[in-house]
mmCIF file of C-alpha atoms (C1' of nucleotides) in Angstrom:
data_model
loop_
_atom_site.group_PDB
_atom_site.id
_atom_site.type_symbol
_atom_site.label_atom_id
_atom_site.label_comp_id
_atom_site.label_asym_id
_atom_site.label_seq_id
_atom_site.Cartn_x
_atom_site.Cartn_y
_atom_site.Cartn_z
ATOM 1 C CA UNK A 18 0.000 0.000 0.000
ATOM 2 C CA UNK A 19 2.464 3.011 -1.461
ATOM 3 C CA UNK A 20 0.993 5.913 -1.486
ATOM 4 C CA UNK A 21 0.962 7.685 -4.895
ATOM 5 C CA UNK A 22 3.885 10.140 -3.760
ATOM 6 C CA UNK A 23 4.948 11.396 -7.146
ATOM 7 C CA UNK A 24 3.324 14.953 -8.042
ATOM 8 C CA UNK A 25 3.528 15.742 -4.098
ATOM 9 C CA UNK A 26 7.310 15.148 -3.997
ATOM 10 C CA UNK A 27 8.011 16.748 -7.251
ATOM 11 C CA UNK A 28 5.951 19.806 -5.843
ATOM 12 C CA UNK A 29 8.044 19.457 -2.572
ATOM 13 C CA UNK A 30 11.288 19.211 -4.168
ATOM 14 C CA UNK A 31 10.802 21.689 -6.317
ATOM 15 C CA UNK A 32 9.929 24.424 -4.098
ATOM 16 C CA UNK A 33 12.664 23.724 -1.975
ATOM 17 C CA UNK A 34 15.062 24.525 -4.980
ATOM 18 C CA UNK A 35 14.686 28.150 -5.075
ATOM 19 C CA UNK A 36 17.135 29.597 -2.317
ATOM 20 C CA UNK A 37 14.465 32.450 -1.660
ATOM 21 C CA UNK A 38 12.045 29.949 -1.068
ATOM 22 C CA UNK A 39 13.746 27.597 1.639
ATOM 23 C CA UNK A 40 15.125 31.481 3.170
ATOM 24 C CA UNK A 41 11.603 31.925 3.278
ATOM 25 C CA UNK A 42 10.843 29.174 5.299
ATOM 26 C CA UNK A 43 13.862 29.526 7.405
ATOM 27 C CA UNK A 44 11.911 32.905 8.611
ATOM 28 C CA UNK A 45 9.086 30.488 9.804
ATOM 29 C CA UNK A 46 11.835 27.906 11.746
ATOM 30 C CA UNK A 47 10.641 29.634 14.723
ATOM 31 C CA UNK A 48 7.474 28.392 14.635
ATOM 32 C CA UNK A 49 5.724 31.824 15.108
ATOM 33 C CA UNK A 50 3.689 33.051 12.277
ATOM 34 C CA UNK A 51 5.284 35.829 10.139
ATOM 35 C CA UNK A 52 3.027 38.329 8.071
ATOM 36 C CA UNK A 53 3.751 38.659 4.123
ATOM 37 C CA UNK A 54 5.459 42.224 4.307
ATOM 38 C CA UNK A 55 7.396 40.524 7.396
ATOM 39 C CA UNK A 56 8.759 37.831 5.489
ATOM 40 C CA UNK A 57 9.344 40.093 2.122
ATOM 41 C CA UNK A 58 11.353 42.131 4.053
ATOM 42 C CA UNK A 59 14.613 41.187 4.426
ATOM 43 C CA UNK A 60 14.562 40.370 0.634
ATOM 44 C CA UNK A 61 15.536 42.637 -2.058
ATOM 45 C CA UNK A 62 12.738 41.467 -4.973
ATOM 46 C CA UNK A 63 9.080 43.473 -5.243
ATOM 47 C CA UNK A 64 6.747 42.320 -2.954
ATOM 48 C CA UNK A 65 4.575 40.499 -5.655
ATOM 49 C CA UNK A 66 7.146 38.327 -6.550
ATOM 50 C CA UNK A 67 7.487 37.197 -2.276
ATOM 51 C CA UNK A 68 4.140 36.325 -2.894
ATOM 52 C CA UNK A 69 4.694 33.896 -5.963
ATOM 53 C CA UNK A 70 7.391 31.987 -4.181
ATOM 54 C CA UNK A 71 4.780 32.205 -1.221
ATOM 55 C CA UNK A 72 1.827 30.692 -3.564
ATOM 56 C CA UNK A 73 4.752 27.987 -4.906
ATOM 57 C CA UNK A 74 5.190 26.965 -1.142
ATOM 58 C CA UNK A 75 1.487 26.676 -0.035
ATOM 59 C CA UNK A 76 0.500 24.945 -3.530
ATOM 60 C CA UNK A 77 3.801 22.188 -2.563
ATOM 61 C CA UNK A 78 1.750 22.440 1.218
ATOM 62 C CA UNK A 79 4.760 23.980 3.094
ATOM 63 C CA UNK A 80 3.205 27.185 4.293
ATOM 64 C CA UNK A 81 -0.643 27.846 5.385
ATOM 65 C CA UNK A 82 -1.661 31.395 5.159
ATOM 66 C CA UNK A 83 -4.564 32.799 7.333
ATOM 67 C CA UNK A 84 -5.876 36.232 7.010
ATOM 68 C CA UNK A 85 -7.138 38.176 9.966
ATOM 69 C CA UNK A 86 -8.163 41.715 9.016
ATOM 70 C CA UNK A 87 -6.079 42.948 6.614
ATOM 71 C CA UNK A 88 -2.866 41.040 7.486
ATOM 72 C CA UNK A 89 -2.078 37.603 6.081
ATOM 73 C CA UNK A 90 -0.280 35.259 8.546
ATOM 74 C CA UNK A 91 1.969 32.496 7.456
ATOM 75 C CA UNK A 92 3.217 29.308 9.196
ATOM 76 C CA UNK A 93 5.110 26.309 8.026
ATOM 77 C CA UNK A 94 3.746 23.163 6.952
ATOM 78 C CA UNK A 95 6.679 20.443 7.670
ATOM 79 C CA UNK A 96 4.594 17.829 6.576
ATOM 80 C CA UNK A 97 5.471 17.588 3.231
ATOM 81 C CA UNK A 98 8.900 17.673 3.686
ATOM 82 C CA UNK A 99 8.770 14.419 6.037
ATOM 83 C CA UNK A 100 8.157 12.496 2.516
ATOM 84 C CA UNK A 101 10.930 13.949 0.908
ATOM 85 C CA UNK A 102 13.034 12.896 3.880
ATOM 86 C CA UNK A 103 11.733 9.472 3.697
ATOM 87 C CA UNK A 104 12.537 9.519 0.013
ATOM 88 C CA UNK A 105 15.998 10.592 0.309
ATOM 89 C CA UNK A 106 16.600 7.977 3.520
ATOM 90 C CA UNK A 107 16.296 5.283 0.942
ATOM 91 C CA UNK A 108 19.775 6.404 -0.700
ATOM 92 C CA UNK A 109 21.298 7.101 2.366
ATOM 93 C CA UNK A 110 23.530 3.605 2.391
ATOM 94 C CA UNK A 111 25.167 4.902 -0.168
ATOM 95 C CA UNK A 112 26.440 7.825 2.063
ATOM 96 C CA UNK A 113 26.551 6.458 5.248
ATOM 97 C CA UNK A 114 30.522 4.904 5.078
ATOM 98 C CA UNK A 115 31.107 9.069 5.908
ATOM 99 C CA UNK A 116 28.099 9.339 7.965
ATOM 100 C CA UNK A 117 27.324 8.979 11.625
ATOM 101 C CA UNK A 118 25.058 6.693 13.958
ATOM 102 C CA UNK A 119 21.814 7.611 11.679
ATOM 103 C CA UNK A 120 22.490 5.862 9.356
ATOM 104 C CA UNK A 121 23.200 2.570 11.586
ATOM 105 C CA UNK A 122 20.548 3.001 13.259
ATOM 106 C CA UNK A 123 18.062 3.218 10.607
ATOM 107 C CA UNK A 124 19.585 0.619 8.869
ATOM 108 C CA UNK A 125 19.078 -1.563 12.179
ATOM 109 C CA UNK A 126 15.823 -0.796 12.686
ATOM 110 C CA UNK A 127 14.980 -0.788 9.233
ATOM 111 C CA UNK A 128 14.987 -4.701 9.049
ATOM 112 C CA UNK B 28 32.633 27.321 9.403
ATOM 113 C CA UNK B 29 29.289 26.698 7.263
ATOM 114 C CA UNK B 30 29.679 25.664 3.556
ATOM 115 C CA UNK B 31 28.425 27.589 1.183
ATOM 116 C CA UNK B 32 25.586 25.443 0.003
ATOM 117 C CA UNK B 33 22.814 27.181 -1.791
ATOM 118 C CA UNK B 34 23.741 26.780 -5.465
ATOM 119 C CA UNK B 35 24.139 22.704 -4.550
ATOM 120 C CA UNK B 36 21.150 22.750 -2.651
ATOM 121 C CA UNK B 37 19.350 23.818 -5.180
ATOM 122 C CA UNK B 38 20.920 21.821 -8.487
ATOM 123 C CA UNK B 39 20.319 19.117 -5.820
ATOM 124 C CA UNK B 40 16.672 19.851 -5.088
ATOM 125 C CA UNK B 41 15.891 20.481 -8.510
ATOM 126 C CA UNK B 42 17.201 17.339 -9.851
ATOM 127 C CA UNK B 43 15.270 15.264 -7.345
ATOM 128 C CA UNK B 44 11.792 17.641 -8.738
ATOM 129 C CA UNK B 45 11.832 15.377 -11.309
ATOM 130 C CA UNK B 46 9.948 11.825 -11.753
ATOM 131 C CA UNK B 47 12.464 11.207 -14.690
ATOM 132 C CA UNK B 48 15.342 11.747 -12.958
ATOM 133 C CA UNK B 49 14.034 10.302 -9.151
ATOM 134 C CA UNK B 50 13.429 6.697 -11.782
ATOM 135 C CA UNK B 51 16.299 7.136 -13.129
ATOM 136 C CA UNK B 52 18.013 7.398 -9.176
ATOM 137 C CA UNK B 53 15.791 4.167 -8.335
ATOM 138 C CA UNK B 54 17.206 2.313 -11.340
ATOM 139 C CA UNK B 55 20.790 2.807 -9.763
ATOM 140 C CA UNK B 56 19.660 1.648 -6.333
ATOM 141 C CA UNK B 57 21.121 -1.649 -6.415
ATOM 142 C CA UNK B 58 24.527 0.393 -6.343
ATOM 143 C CA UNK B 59 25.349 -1.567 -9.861
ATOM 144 C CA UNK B 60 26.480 1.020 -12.846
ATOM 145 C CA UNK B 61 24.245 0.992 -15.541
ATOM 146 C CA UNK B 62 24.360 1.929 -19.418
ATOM 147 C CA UNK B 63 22.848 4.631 -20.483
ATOM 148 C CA UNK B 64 20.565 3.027 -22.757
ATOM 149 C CA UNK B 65 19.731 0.597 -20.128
ATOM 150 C CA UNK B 66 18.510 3.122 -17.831
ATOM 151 C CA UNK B 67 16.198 4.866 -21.088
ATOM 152 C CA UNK B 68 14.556 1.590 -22.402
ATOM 153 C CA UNK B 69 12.223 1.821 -19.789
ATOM 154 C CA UNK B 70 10.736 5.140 -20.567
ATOM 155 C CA UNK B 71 8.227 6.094 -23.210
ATOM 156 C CA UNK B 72 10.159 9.324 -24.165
ATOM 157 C CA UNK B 73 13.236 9.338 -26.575
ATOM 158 C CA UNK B 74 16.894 9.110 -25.575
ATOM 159 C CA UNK B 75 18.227 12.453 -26.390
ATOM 160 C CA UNK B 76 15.480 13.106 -23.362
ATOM 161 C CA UNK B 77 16.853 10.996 -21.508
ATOM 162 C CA UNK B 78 20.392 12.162 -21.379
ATOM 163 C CA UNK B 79 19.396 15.989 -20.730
ATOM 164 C CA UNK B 80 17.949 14.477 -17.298
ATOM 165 C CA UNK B 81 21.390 12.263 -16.952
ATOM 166 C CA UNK B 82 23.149 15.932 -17.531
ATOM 167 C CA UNK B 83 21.253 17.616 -15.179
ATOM 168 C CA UNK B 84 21.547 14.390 -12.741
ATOM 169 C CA UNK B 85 25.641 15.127 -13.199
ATOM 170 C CA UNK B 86 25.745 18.467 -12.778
ATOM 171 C CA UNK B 87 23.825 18.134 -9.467
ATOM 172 C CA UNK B 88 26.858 15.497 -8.506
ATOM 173 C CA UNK B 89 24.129 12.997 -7.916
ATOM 174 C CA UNK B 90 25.203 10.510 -10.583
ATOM 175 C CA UNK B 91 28.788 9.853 -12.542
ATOM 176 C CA UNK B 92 29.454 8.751 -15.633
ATOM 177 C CA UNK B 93 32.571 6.901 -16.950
ATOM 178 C CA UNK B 94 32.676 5.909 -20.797
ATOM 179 C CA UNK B 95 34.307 2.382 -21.495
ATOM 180 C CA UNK B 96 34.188 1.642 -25.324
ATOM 181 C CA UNK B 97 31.155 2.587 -26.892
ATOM 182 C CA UNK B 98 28.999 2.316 -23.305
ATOM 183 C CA UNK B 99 28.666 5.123 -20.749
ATOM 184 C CA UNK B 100 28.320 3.072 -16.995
ATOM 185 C CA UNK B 101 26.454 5.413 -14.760
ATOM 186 C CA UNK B 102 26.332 5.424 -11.100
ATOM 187 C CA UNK B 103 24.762 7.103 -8.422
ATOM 188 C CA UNK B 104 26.760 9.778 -5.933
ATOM 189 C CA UNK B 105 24.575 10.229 -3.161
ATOM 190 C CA UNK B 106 26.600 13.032 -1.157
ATOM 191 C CA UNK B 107 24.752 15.925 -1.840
ATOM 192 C CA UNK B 108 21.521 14.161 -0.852
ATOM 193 C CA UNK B 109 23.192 14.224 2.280
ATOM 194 C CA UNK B 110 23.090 17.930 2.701
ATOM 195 C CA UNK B 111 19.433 18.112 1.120
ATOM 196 C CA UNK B 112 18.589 15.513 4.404
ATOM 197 C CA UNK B 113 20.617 17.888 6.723
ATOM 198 C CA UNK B 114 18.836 20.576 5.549
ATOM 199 C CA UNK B 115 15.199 18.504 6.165
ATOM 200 C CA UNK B 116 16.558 18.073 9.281
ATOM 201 C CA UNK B 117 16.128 21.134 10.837
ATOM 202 C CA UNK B 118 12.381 20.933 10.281
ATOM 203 C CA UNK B 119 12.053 17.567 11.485
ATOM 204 C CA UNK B 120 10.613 19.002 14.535
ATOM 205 C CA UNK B 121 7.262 20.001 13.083
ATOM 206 C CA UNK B 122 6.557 16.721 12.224
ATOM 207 C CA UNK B 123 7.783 14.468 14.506
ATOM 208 C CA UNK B 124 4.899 14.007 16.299
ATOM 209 C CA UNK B 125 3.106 12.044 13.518
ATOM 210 C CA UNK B 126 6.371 10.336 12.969
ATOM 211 C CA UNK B 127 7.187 6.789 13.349
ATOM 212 C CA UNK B 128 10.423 5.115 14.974
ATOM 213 C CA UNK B 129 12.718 7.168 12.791
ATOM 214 C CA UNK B 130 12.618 10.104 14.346
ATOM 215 C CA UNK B 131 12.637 8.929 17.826
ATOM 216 C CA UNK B 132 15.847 6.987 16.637
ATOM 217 C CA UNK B 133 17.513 10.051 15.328
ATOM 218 C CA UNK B 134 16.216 12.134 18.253
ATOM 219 C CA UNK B 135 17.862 9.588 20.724
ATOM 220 C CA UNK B 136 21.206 9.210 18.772
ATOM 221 C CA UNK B 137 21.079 13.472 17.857
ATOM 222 C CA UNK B 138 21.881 14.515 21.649
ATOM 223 C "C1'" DG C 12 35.773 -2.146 -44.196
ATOM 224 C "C1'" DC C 13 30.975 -1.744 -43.369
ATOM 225 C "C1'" DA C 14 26.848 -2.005 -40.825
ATOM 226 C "C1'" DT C 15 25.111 -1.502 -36.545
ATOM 227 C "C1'" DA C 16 24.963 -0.189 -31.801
ATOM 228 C "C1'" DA C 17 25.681 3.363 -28.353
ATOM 229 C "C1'" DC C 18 25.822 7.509 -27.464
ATOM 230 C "C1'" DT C 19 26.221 12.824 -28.593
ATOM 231 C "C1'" DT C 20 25.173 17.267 -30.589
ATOM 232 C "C1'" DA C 21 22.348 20.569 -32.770
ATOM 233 C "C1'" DA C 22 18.288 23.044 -33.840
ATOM 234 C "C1'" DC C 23 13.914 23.889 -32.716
ATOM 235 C "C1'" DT C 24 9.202 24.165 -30.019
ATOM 236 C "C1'" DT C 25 6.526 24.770 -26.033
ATOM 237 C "C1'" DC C 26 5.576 25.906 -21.528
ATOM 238 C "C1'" DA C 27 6.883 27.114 -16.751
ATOM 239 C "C1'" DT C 28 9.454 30.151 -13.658
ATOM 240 C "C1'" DG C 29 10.926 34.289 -11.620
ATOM 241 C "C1'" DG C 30 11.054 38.688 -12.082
ATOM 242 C "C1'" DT C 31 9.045 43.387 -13.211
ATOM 243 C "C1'" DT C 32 5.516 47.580 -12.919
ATOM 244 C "C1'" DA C 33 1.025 49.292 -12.404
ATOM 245 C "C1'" DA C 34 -3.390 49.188 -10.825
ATOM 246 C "C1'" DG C 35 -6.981 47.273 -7.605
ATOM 247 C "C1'" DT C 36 -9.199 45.885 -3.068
ATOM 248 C "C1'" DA C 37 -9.755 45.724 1.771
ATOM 249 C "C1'" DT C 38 -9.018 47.314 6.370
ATOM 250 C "C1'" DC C 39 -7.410 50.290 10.021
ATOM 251 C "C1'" DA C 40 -6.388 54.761 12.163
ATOM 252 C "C1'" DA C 41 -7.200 59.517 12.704
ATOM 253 C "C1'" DT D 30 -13.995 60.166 5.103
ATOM 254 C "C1'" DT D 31 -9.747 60.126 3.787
ATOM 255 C "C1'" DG D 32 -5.268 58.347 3.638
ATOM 256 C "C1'" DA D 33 -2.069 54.951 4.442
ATOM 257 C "C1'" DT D 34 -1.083 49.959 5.087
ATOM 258 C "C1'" DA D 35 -1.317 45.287 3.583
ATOM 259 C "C1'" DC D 36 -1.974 42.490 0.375
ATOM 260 C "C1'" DT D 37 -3.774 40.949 -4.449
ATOM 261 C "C1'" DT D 38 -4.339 40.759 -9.414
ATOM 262 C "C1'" DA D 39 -3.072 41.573 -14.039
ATOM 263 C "C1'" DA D 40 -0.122 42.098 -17.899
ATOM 264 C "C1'" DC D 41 4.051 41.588 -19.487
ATOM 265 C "C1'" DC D 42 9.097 39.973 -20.328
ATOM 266 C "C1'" DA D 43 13.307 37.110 -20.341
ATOM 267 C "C1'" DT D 44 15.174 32.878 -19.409
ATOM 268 C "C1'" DG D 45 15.481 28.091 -18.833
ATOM 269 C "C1'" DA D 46 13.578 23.368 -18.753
ATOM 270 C "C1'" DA D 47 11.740 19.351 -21.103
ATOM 271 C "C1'" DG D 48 10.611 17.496 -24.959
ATOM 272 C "C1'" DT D 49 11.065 16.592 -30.081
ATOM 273 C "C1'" DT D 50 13.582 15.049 -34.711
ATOM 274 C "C1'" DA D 51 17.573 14.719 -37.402
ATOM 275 C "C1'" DA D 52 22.207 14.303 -38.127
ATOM 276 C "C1'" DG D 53 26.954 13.237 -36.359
ATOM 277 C "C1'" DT D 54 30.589 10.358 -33.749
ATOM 278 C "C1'" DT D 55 32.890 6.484 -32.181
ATOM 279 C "C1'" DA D 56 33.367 1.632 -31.118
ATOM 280 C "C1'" DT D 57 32.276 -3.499 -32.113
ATOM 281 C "C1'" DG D 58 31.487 -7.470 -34.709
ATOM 282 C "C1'" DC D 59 31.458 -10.008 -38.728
#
DNA sequence: GCATAACTTAACTTCATGGTTAAGTATCAA
DNA sequence: TTGATACTTAACCATGAAGTTAAGTTATGC
């Protein structure tokens, strides 16, 4: 019973390719919620184009967005990115000769 | 001391956007080199397609390629999915508490 | 040496991405 | 009620990504 993972990890992976995107979400590593002109700015690109790479990162399920009055508050989604990481631990034999315990250890429990 | 690693984050992320490329990764699981035209038989697009994705799979680092003859053996490099983990990482908090015994692992081994 | 197999390169098409500016819609504050 | 703040939408542009077909190289095998 796989889960059909494939458009939801290419929408994942993608939208953590763009470096403004995952500084984006680095903003939100707090936890708190940030407001749109909070987030845009410590970035040096117009305002509508923060909101593209905002619309890229809630379509890919990374960010929610709620609105209260006229202020639109964003938080992080992690959820998605938990596939990705399952994706990629599937590889990570093929690493882990220069890597640390986590890779033993999911190797051990793995089987 | 932190590496520079946006521009290979992102060739990395991008690469792994792809369902192309992520078969192509799956084909070279077994850690065995494969031809190229091994690896393309199993798609329905044509082979010229094929190697832009093996291109764009190299340039990321993620697979190399070593000609012997006529036949190009390719093989997957999984270091920079390494850093695209570490970077998943960091947000492994947000989900951990829907997570099974693979967090709790790395949790226990992390501190 | 000649055909075929295994790539490679080139030229082209189409569509998505990431950016812009300019104008539009709410909402809040005075 | 008017003006500023906070976001949104629209229209546009340049570039790059993913595919195509066609032609070009370079080995092998007979």
């Amino acid at each position: 019973m796989v889960k059909y993972q494939g458009p939801e990890l290419d929408r994942t992976f993608a939208a953590l390719a763009d470096p403004t995107r995952r500084a984006l979400l680095m903003q939100l590593e707090s936890g708190e919620g940030r407001s749109v002109s909070e987030l845009a700015r410590p970035f040096a690109i117009s305002l509508p184009a923060v909101m593209k790479h905002l619309d890229v990162l809630s379509d890919a399920g990374l960010v929610s967005r709620i609105k209260t009055g006229r202020t639109v508050t964003c938080r992080i989604e992690a959820g998605p990115m938990e596939e990705a990481m399952q994706w990629l631990v599937r590889y990570q034999k093929f690493w882990e000769a220069s890597l640390d315990r986590l890779a033993a250890l999911v190797e051990e429990s793995g089987e």
